Amino acid sequence: MYQRILVPIDGSSTASRGLVEAIHLAKLTGARLRLVHVIDELSFALSMDAYAGYAGSWLEELRRNARNLLEDGRTRAVREGIETDTVLLDNFKGAVHDQVVAEAQAWKADLIVIGTHGRRGLGRWVMGSSAEHILRMSPVPVLLVRAPESAKTEHERFALPAGELASQ
């Protein structure tokens, strides 16, 4: 049964739902979790716009927010008695899905649990789907956790960091 479960998180309610499912599964199987967050080129570019005039500080702000996100997820899992560690991938080495699959291989994950919006049609074509790419490329089973209907209309995927610089 699954002993090493990789869970990509991005701060969205959809990713949170995936984390909840991974925690339930880990409790049933005695698995450990690895939470992973990827800072990719798009996140970086969007934050640069938010921090215009503060050269160099936007990447550190993204990293700080990512570390907080990972720690919050780890705390949730540990409270449920699940051994959990975290990984922040901020090296800009490929697309989010490529980095998640590479982390699953390097860590020897047995399963990837990922939240998905379940977009179809034009929305899927325009937004793309990291979950779909992970599903197609993964060397291990992937559990896709569908978002509730309310999350399908959220525009949270590209949420900018909230911090002192962002509010100035």
Short mmCIF file of N, CA and C in Angstrom, two decimals:
data_model
loop_
_atom_site.label_atom_id
_atom_site.label_comp_id
_atom_site.label_asym_id
_atom_site.label_seq_id
_atom_site.Cartn_x
_atom_site.Cartn_y
_atom_site.Cartn_z
N MET A 1 0.85 -1.19 0.00
CA MET A 1 0.00 0.00 0.00
C MET A 1 0.89 1.24 0.00
N TYR A 2 0.30 2.37 -0.22
CA TYR A 2 1.04 3.62 -0.35
C TYR A 2 1.71 4.01 0.96
N GLN A 3 3.02 4.26 0.89
CA GLN A 3 3.78 4.66 2.07
C GLN A 3 4.41 6.03 1.93
N ARG A 4 4.53 6.53 0.70
CA ARG A 4 5.15 7.83 0.44
C ARG A 4 4.25 8.59 -0.54
N ILE A 5 3.55 9.58 0.00
CA ILE A 5 2.57 10.32 -0.79
C ILE A 5 3.05 11.75 -1.00
N LEU A 6 3.19 12.13 -2.26
CA LEU A 6 3.60 13.48 -2.63
C LEU A 6 2.35 14.32 -2.87
N VAL A 7 2.34 15.53 -2.30
CA VAL A 7 1.18 16.41 -2.40
C VAL A 7 1.62 17.80 -2.85
N PRO A 8 1.41 18.14 -4.12
CA PRO A 8 1.71 19.51 -4.57
C PRO A 8 0.65 20.47 -4.01
N ILE A 9 1.10 21.60 -3.45
CA ILE A 9 0.15 22.59 -2.94
C ILE A 9 0.54 23.97 -3.46
N ASP A 10 -0.48 24.79 -3.68
CA ASP A 10 -0.25 26.13 -4.21
C ASP A 10 -1.03 27.22 -3.48
N GLY A 11 -1.70 26.86 -2.39
CA GLY A 11 -2.45 27.85 -1.63
C GLY A 11 -3.91 27.96 -2.04
N SER A 12 -4.32 27.25 -3.08
CA SER A 12 -5.70 27.31 -3.54
C SER A 12 -6.58 26.40 -2.69
N SER A 13 -7.88 26.65 -2.72
CA SER A 13 -8.82 25.77 -2.00
C SER A 13 -8.81 24.38 -2.62
N THR A 14 -8.53 24.30 -3.90
CA THR A 14 -8.46 23.02 -4.59
C THR A 14 -7.28 22.20 -4.06
N ALA A 15 -6.13 22.82 -3.92
CA ALA A 15 -4.96 22.13 -3.38
C ALA A 15 -5.20 21.73 -1.93
N SER A 16 -5.89 22.58 -1.19
CA SER A 16 -6.22 22.26 0.20
C SER A 16 -7.10 21.01 0.28
N ARG A 17 -8.02 20.90 -0.64
CA ARG A 17 -8.88 19.72 -0.69
C ARG A 17 -8.04 18.47 -0.99
N GLY A 18 -7.06 18.60 -1.87
CA GLY A 18 -6.16 17.49 -2.15
C GLY A 18 -5.36 17.09 -0.92
N LEU A 19 -4.91 18.08 -0.15
CA LEU A 19 -4.16 17.82 1.07
C LEU A 19 -5.03 17.07 2.08
N VAL A 20 -6.27 17.49 2.24
CA VAL A 20 -7.18 16.80 3.17
C VAL A 20 -7.33 15.34 2.78
N GLU A 21 -7.50 15.08 1.49
CA GLU A 21 -7.64 13.70 1.01
C GLU A 21 -6.35 12.91 1.25
N ALA A 22 -5.20 13.54 1.03
CA ALA A 22 -3.92 12.86 1.26
C ALA A 22 -3.74 12.52 2.74
N ILE A 23 -4.17 13.41 3.61
CA ILE A 23 -4.09 13.15 5.06
C ILE A 23 -4.96 11.96 5.42
N HIS A 24 -6.19 11.91 4.89
CA HIS A 24 -7.08 10.77 5.16
C HIS A 24 -6.44 9.46 4.68
N LEU A 25 -5.89 9.48 3.50
CA LEU A 25 -5.27 8.29 2.93
C LEU A 25 -4.04 7.87 3.74
N ALA A 26 -3.24 8.84 4.16
CA ALA A 26 -2.05 8.55 4.96
C ALA A 26 -2.43 7.93 6.30
N LYS A 27 -3.53 8.39 6.89
CA LYS A 27 -3.98 7.80 8.15
C LYS A 27 -4.38 6.35 7.96
N LEU A 28 -5.01 6.05 6.83
CA LEU A 28 -5.45 4.68 6.56
C LEU A 28 -4.29 3.74 6.28
N THR A 29 -3.25 4.24 5.63
CA THR A 29 -2.15 3.37 5.19
C THR A 29 -0.89 3.49 6.02
N GLY A 30 -0.84 4.46 6.93
CA GLY A 30 0.38 4.67 7.71
C GLY A 30 1.47 5.34 6.90
N ALA A 31 1.08 6.05 5.85
CA ALA A 31 2.04 6.69 4.95
C ALA A 31 2.59 7.98 5.53
N ARG A 32 3.67 8.42 4.96
CA ARG A 32 4.20 9.75 5.25
C ARG A 32 3.92 10.63 4.05
N LEU A 33 3.85 11.94 4.28
CA LEU A 33 3.58 12.90 3.22
C LEU A 33 4.80 13.76 2.95
N ARG A 34 4.90 14.16 1.71
CA ARG A 34 5.84 15.21 1.33
C ARG A 34 5.02 16.27 0.59
N LEU A 35 4.99 17.47 1.16
CA LEU A 35 4.31 18.59 0.53
C LEU A 35 5.31 19.35 -0.31
N VAL A 36 4.93 19.69 -1.53
CA VAL A 36 5.83 20.38 -2.43
C VAL A 36 5.13 21.60 -3.02
N HIS A 37 5.89 22.69 -3.09
CA HIS A 37 5.40 23.92 -3.71
C HIS A 37 6.44 24.36 -4.73
N VAL A 38 5.96 24.76 -5.90
CA VAL A 38 6.86 25.18 -6.98
C VAL A 38 6.66 26.66 -7.25
N ILE A 39 7.75 27.41 -7.21
CA ILE A 39 7.74 28.79 -7.69
C ILE A 39 8.26 28.73 -9.12
N ASP A 40 7.36 28.98 -10.06
CA ASP A 40 7.72 28.89 -11.47
C ASP A 40 7.86 30.27 -12.08
N GLU A 41 8.20 30.30 -13.36
CA GLU A 41 8.43 31.56 -14.05
C GLU A 41 7.20 32.48 -14.04
N LEU A 42 6.01 31.89 -14.18
CA LEU A 42 4.80 32.70 -14.21
C LEU A 42 4.55 33.37 -12.86
N SER A 43 4.68 32.62 -11.78
CA SER A 43 4.51 33.19 -10.44
C SER A 43 5.51 34.32 -10.23
N PHE A 44 6.74 34.08 -10.66
CA PHE A 44 7.79 35.07 -10.50
C PHE A 44 7.48 36.33 -11.30
N ALA A 45 7.04 36.16 -12.55
CA ALA A 45 6.72 37.31 -13.41
C ALA A 45 5.57 38.11 -12.84
N LEU A 46 4.55 37.44 -12.34
CA LEU A 46 3.41 38.15 -11.76
C LEU A 46 3.80 38.91 -10.50
N SER A 47 4.68 38.31 -9.71
CA SER A 47 5.11 39.01 -8.49
C SER A 47 5.99 40.20 -8.82
N MET A 48 6.75 40.12 -9.90
CA MET A 48 7.59 41.25 -10.30
C MET A 48 6.72 42.47 -10.56
N ASP A 49 5.58 42.26 -11.20
CA ASP A 49 4.66 43.36 -11.47
C ASP A 49 4.11 43.93 -10.16
N ALA A 50 3.79 43.05 -9.22
CA ALA A 50 3.25 43.51 -7.94
C ALA A 50 4.27 44.30 -7.14
N TYR A 51 5.55 43.96 -7.31
CA TYR A 51 6.60 44.61 -6.54
C TYR A 51 7.43 45.58 -7.37
N ALA A 52 6.84 46.13 -8.39
CA ALA A 52 7.56 47.08 -9.25
C ALA A 52 8.22 48.15 -8.39
N GLY A 53 9.49 48.38 -8.62
CA GLY A 53 10.20 49.39 -7.85
C GLY A 53 10.95 48.83 -6.66
N TYR A 54 10.78 47.54 -6.37
CA TYR A 54 11.47 46.92 -5.24
C TYR A 54 12.33 45.78 -5.76
N ALA A 55 13.24 46.09 -6.62
CA ALA A 55 14.06 45.08 -7.29
C ALA A 55 14.69 44.12 -6.29
N GLY A 56 14.60 42.85 -6.60
CA GLY A 56 15.23 41.82 -5.78
C GLY A 56 14.39 41.31 -4.64
N SER A 57 13.43 42.07 -4.15
CA SER A 57 12.68 41.66 -2.97
C SER A 57 11.51 40.73 -3.31
N TRP A 58 11.05 40.73 -4.56
CA TRP A 58 9.87 39.93 -4.89
C TRP A 58 10.13 38.44 -4.79
N LEU A 59 11.31 37.98 -5.19
CA LEU A 59 11.59 36.55 -5.09
C LEU A 59 11.64 36.12 -3.63
N GLU A 60 12.25 36.92 -2.80
CA GLU A 60 12.30 36.56 -1.38
C GLU A 60 10.91 36.56 -0.77
N GLU A 61 10.05 37.48 -1.20
CA GLU A 61 8.67 37.51 -0.71
C GLU A 61 7.92 36.25 -1.16
N LEU A 62 8.10 35.85 -2.41
CA LEU A 62 7.49 34.61 -2.89
C LEU A 62 7.97 33.42 -2.08
N ARG A 63 9.26 33.37 -1.81
CA ARG A 63 9.81 32.27 -1.02
C ARG A 63 9.25 32.26 0.40
N ARG A 64 9.17 33.43 1.00
CA ARG A 64 8.62 33.52 2.37
C ARG A 64 7.18 33.04 2.41
N ASN A 65 6.37 33.49 1.45
CA ASN A 65 4.97 33.06 1.40
C ASN A 65 4.88 31.56 1.14
N ALA A 66 5.75 31.03 0.29
CA ALA A 66 5.74 29.60 0.00
C ALA A 66 6.12 28.79 1.23
N ARG A 67 7.14 29.24 1.96
CA ARG A 67 7.53 28.54 3.19
C ARG A 67 6.39 28.54 4.20
N ASN A 68 5.69 29.67 4.31
CA ASN A 68 4.53 29.74 5.22
C ASN A 68 3.43 28.78 4.79
N LEU A 69 3.16 28.74 3.50
CA LEU A 69 2.15 27.82 2.96
C LEU A 69 2.52 26.37 3.26
N LEU A 70 3.76 26.01 3.01
CA LEU A 70 4.22 24.65 3.28
C LEU A 70 4.15 24.32 4.76
N GLU A 71 4.55 25.26 5.60
CA GLU A 71 4.52 25.01 7.05
C GLU A 71 3.09 24.86 7.56
N ASP A 72 2.17 25.65 7.03
CA ASP A 72 0.76 25.52 7.42
C ASP A 72 0.23 24.13 7.05
N GLY A 73 0.55 23.67 5.84
CA GLY A 73 0.13 22.34 5.42
C GLY A 73 0.75 21.25 6.27
N ARG A 74 2.04 21.40 6.57
CA ARG A 74 2.73 20.41 7.41
C ARG A 74 2.09 20.36 8.80
N THR A 75 1.78 21.52 9.35
CA THR A 75 1.15 21.58 10.67
C THR A 75 -0.20 20.85 10.66
N ARG A 76 -0.99 21.05 9.61
CA ARG A 76 -2.28 20.36 9.50
C ARG A 76 -2.09 18.85 9.52
N ALA A 77 -1.13 18.36 8.77
CA ALA A 77 -0.90 16.92 8.69
C ALA A 77 -0.35 16.36 10.00
N VAL A 78 0.60 17.06 10.59
CA VAL A 78 1.21 16.60 11.84
C VAL A 78 0.17 16.55 12.96
N ARG A 79 -0.76 17.51 12.98
CA ARG A 79 -1.84 17.48 13.97
C ARG A 79 -2.66 16.20 13.86
N GLU A 80 -2.70 15.62 12.68
CA GLU A 80 -3.44 14.38 12.45
C GLU A 80 -2.55 13.15 12.65
N GLY A 81 -1.32 13.38 13.12
CA GLY A 81 -0.42 12.28 13.41
C GLY A 81 0.34 11.74 12.20
N ILE A 82 0.42 12.54 11.14
CA ILE A 82 1.07 12.10 9.91
C ILE A 82 2.48 12.68 9.84
N GLU A 83 3.47 11.81 9.64
CA GLU A 83 4.84 12.27 9.43
C GLU A 83 4.89 13.02 8.10
N THR A 84 5.37 14.26 8.13
CA THR A 84 5.30 15.12 6.96
C THR A 84 6.55 15.97 6.84
N ASP A 85 7.06 16.08 5.61
CA ASP A 85 8.12 17.04 5.35
C ASP A 85 7.72 17.90 4.16
N THR A 86 8.51 18.91 3.91
CA THR A 86 8.17 19.88 2.86
C THR A 86 9.36 20.14 1.96
N VAL A 87 9.04 20.52 0.71
CA VAL A 87 10.08 20.88 -0.25
C VAL A 87 9.60 22.09 -1.03
N LEU A 88 10.46 23.10 -1.10
CA LEU A 88 10.20 24.29 -1.91
C LEU A 88 11.10 24.20 -3.14
N LEU A 89 10.50 24.17 -4.31
CA LEU A 89 11.24 24.12 -5.56
C LEU A 89 11.19 25.51 -6.19
N ASP A 90 12.31 26.21 -6.13
CA ASP A 90 12.35 27.59 -6.63
C ASP A 90 13.54 27.81 -7.55
N ASN A 91 13.90 26.77 -8.30
CA ASN A 91 15.09 26.85 -9.15
C ASN A 91 14.75 27.15 -10.61
N PHE A 92 13.46 27.31 -10.93
CA PHE A 92 13.02 27.65 -12.29
C PHE A 92 13.50 26.64 -13.33
N LYS A 93 13.55 25.38 -12.96
CA LYS A 93 14.02 24.34 -13.89
C LYS A 93 12.83 23.62 -14.51
N GLY A 94 12.11 24.30 -15.38
CA GLY A 94 11.01 23.67 -16.09
C GLY A 94 9.66 24.03 -15.52
N ALA A 95 8.65 23.50 -16.17
CA ALA A 95 7.26 23.75 -15.78
C ALA A 95 6.94 23.08 -14.45
N VAL A 96 5.88 23.56 -13.83
CA VAL A 96 5.45 23.01 -12.54
C VAL A 96 5.30 21.50 -12.63
N HIS A 97 4.61 21.01 -13.65
CA HIS A 97 4.36 19.57 -13.74
C HIS A 97 5.66 18.78 -13.89
N ASP A 98 6.62 19.31 -14.63
CA ASP A 98 7.91 18.63 -14.78
C ASP A 98 8.62 18.52 -13.43
N GLN A 99 8.58 19.58 -12.66
CA GLN A 99 9.27 19.58 -11.37
C GLN A 99 8.57 18.66 -10.37
N VAL A 100 7.25 18.61 -10.41
CA VAL A 100 6.52 17.72 -9.50
C VAL A 100 6.84 16.26 -9.83
N VAL A 101 6.82 15.92 -11.10
CA VAL A 101 7.14 14.54 -11.51
C VAL A 101 8.58 14.20 -11.13
N ALA A 102 9.51 15.12 -11.34
CA ALA A 102 10.91 14.87 -10.97
C ALA A 102 11.05 14.66 -9.46
N GLU A 103 10.31 15.44 -8.67
CA GLU A 103 10.36 15.27 -7.22
C GLU A 103 9.79 13.93 -6.81
N ALA A 104 8.71 13.51 -7.46
CA ALA A 104 8.12 12.20 -7.16
C ALA A 104 9.12 11.09 -7.44
N GLN A 105 9.86 11.21 -8.53
CA GLN A 105 10.87 10.20 -8.88
C GLN A 105 12.03 10.23 -7.88
N ALA A 106 12.53 11.41 -7.58
CA ALA A 106 13.69 11.54 -6.69
C ALA A 106 13.37 11.03 -5.29
N TRP A 107 12.16 11.30 -4.82
CA TRP A 107 11.75 10.92 -3.46
C TRP A 107 11.24 9.47 -3.41
N LYS A 108 11.04 8.88 -4.57
CA LYS A 108 10.49 7.53 -4.69
C LYS A 108 9.07 7.46 -4.12
N ALA A 109 8.26 8.44 -4.51
CA ALA A 109 6.86 8.49 -4.09
C ALA A 109 6.11 7.27 -4.61
N ASP A 110 5.13 6.81 -3.84
CA ASP A 110 4.25 5.72 -4.27
C ASP A 110 2.98 6.26 -4.91
N LEU A 111 2.66 7.53 -4.62
CA LEU A 111 1.41 8.13 -5.08
C LEU A 111 1.56 9.64 -5.06
N ILE A 112 0.91 10.29 -6.02
CA ILE A 112 0.79 11.75 -6.01
C ILE A 112 -0.69 12.07 -5.82
N VAL A 113 -1.00 12.92 -4.86
CA VAL A 113 -2.38 13.38 -4.65
C VAL A 113 -2.41 14.86 -4.98
N ILE A 114 -3.28 15.22 -5.91
CA ILE A 114 -3.32 16.60 -6.37
C ILE A 114 -4.76 17.06 -6.56
N GLY A 115 -5.03 18.28 -6.11
CA GLY A 115 -6.33 18.89 -6.34
C GLY A 115 -6.42 19.39 -7.76
N THR A 116 -7.61 19.33 -8.34
CA THR A 116 -7.80 19.81 -9.70
C THR A 116 -9.13 20.54 -9.81
N HIS A 117 -9.14 21.58 -10.64
CA HIS A 117 -10.38 22.32 -10.87
C HIS A 117 -11.34 21.55 -11.76
N GLY A 118 -10.83 20.62 -12.52
CA GLY A 118 -11.70 19.86 -13.42
C GLY A 118 -12.25 20.70 -14.55
N ARG A 119 -11.47 21.68 -14.99
CA ARG A 119 -11.93 22.54 -16.09
C ARG A 119 -12.09 21.72 -17.36
N ARG A 120 -13.03 22.16 -18.18
CA ARG A 120 -13.25 21.52 -19.47
C ARG A 120 -13.30 22.60 -20.54
N GLY A 121 -13.22 22.18 -21.76
CA GLY A 121 -13.42 23.08 -22.89
C GLY A 121 -12.42 24.21 -22.92
N LEU A 122 -12.92 25.42 -23.21
CA LEU A 122 -12.08 26.59 -23.39
C LEU A 122 -11.28 26.92 -22.12
N GLY A 123 -11.90 26.80 -20.95
CA GLY A 123 -11.20 27.10 -19.70
C GLY A 123 -9.98 26.23 -19.52
N ARG A 124 -10.09 24.95 -19.88
CA ARG A 124 -8.95 24.04 -19.78
C ARG A 124 -7.88 24.40 -20.81
N TRP A 125 -8.33 24.75 -22.00
CA TRP A 125 -7.39 25.08 -23.06
C TRP A 125 -6.61 26.35 -22.72
N VAL A 126 -7.30 27.36 -22.19
CA VAL A 126 -6.66 28.64 -21.86
C VAL A 126 -5.77 28.51 -20.64
N MET A 127 -6.25 27.88 -19.58
CA MET A 127 -5.51 27.81 -18.33
C MET A 127 -4.49 26.68 -18.31
N GLY A 128 -4.68 25.70 -19.15
CA GLY A 128 -3.80 24.54 -19.09
C GLY A 128 -4.14 23.71 -17.88
N SER A 129 -3.45 22.63 -17.69
CA SER A 129 -3.73 21.80 -16.53
C SER A 129 -2.46 21.12 -16.07
N SER A 130 -1.90 21.62 -14.99
CA SER A 130 -0.74 20.95 -14.41
C SER A 130 -1.12 19.54 -13.97
N ALA A 131 -2.33 19.41 -13.41
CA ALA A 131 -2.77 18.10 -12.95
C ALA A 131 -2.82 17.11 -14.10
N GLU A 132 -3.32 17.53 -15.25
CA GLU A 132 -3.40 16.64 -16.40
C GLU A 132 -2.00 16.23 -16.87
N HIS A 133 -1.08 17.18 -16.90
CA HIS A 133 0.29 16.86 -17.31
C HIS A 133 0.95 15.90 -16.32
N ILE A 134 0.73 16.13 -15.04
CA ILE A 134 1.29 15.23 -14.03
C ILE A 134 0.71 13.84 -14.21
N LEU A 135 -0.59 13.77 -14.42
CA LEU A 135 -1.25 12.48 -14.63
C LEU A 135 -0.64 11.74 -15.82
N ARG A 136 -0.39 12.45 -16.90
CA ARG A 136 0.16 11.82 -18.11
C ARG A 136 1.62 11.41 -17.96
N MET A 137 2.40 12.17 -17.20
CA MET A 137 3.84 11.95 -17.12
C MET A 137 4.29 11.13 -15.91
N SER A 138 3.45 11.01 -14.92
CA SER A 138 3.87 10.41 -13.65
C SER A 138 4.23 8.94 -13.78
N PRO A 139 5.33 8.54 -13.15
CA PRO A 139 5.71 7.14 -13.13
C PRO A 139 4.97 6.36 -12.03
N VAL A 140 4.20 7.07 -11.20
CA VAL A 140 3.46 6.45 -10.10
C VAL A 140 1.98 6.82 -10.23
N PRO A 141 1.09 6.10 -9.53
CA PRO A 141 -0.32 6.45 -9.59
C PRO A 141 -0.57 7.89 -9.12
N VAL A 142 -1.61 8.50 -9.68
CA VAL A 142 -1.99 9.86 -9.33
C VAL A 142 -3.46 9.85 -8.93
N LEU A 143 -3.75 10.42 -7.77
CA LEU A 143 -5.13 10.58 -7.33
C LEU A 143 -5.51 12.04 -7.54
N LEU A 144 -6.47 12.28 -8.43
CA LEU A 144 -6.96 13.63 -8.68
C LEU A 144 -8.18 13.87 -7.81
N VAL A 145 -8.13 14.94 -7.04
CA VAL A 145 -9.23 15.29 -6.14
C VAL A 145 -9.94 16.48 -6.74
N ARG A 146 -11.19 16.28 -7.14
CA ARG A 146 -11.95 17.33 -7.80
C ARG A 146 -12.34 18.42 -6.82
N ALA A 147 -12.32 19.63 -7.34
CA ALA A 147 -12.71 20.79 -6.55
C ALA A 147 -14.23 20.84 -6.42
N PRO A 148 -14.71 21.46 -5.34
CA PRO A 148 -16.14 21.71 -5.27
C PRO A 148 -16.52 22.71 -6.37
N GLU A 149 -17.77 22.72 -6.75
CA GLU A 149 -18.23 23.61 -7.82
C GLU A 149 -17.84 25.06 -7.57
N SER A 150 -17.87 25.51 -6.31
CA SER A 150 -17.56 26.91 -6.01
C SER A 150 -16.13 27.27 -6.37
N ALA A 151 -15.21 26.32 -6.27
CA ALA A 151 -13.80 26.60 -6.55
C ALA A 151 -13.53 26.70 -8.05
N LYS A 152 -14.42 26.16 -8.86
CA LYS A 152 -14.19 26.17 -10.30
C LYS A 152 -14.27 27.56 -10.90
N THR A 153 -14.88 28.48 -10.17
CA THR A 153 -14.99 29.85 -10.68
C THR A 153 -14.00 30.79 -10.01
N GLU A 154 -13.26 30.28 -9.04
CA GLU A 154 -12.28 31.12 -8.36
C GLU A 154 -11.14 31.45 -9.29
N HIS A 155 -10.58 32.62 -9.11
CA HIS A 155 -9.40 33.03 -9.89
C HIS A 155 -8.22 33.13 -8.94
N GLU A 156 -7.95 32.02 -8.24
CA GLU A 156 -6.93 32.04 -7.21
C GLU A 156 -5.61 31.44 -7.66
N ARG A 157 -5.56 30.82 -8.81
CA ARG A 157 -4.33 30.15 -9.23
C ARG A 157 -3.16 31.11 -9.28
N PHE A 158 -3.40 32.34 -9.69
CA PHE A 158 -2.32 33.29 -9.86
C PHE A 158 -2.36 34.35 -8.77
N ALA A 159 -2.72 33.96 -7.56
CA ALA A 159 -2.78 34.90 -6.46
C ALA A 159 -1.39 35.46 -6.18
N LEU A 160 -1.32 36.76 -6.04
CA LEU A 160 -0.05 37.42 -5.75
C LEU A 160 0.21 37.40 -4.26
N PRO A 161 1.44 37.47 -3.87
CA PRO A 161 1.76 37.46 -2.45
C PRO A 161 1.16 38.67 -1.75
N ALA A 162 0.78 38.46 -0.52
CA ALA A 162 0.27 39.55 0.30
C ALA A 162 1.36 39.83 1.34
N GLY A 163 1.87 40.99 1.35
CA GLY A 163 2.91 41.34 2.28
C GLY A 163 3.08 42.82 2.36
N GLU A 164 4.03 43.22 3.15
CA GLU A 164 4.25 44.65 3.36
C GLU A 164 4.51 45.36 2.05
N LEU A 165 5.36 44.80 1.19
CA LEU A 165 5.67 45.48 -0.06
C LEU A 165 4.47 45.51 -1.02
N ALA A 166 3.68 44.42 -1.01
CA ALA A 166 2.55 44.34 -1.92
C ALA A 166 1.49 45.37 -1.59
N SER A 167 1.41 45.79 -0.35
CA SER A 167 0.36 46.72 0.05
C SER A 167 0.81 48.18 -0.05
N GLN A 168 2.06 48.42 -0.40
CA GLN A 168 2.56 49.80 -0.48
C GLN A 168 2.28 50.43 -1.82
#
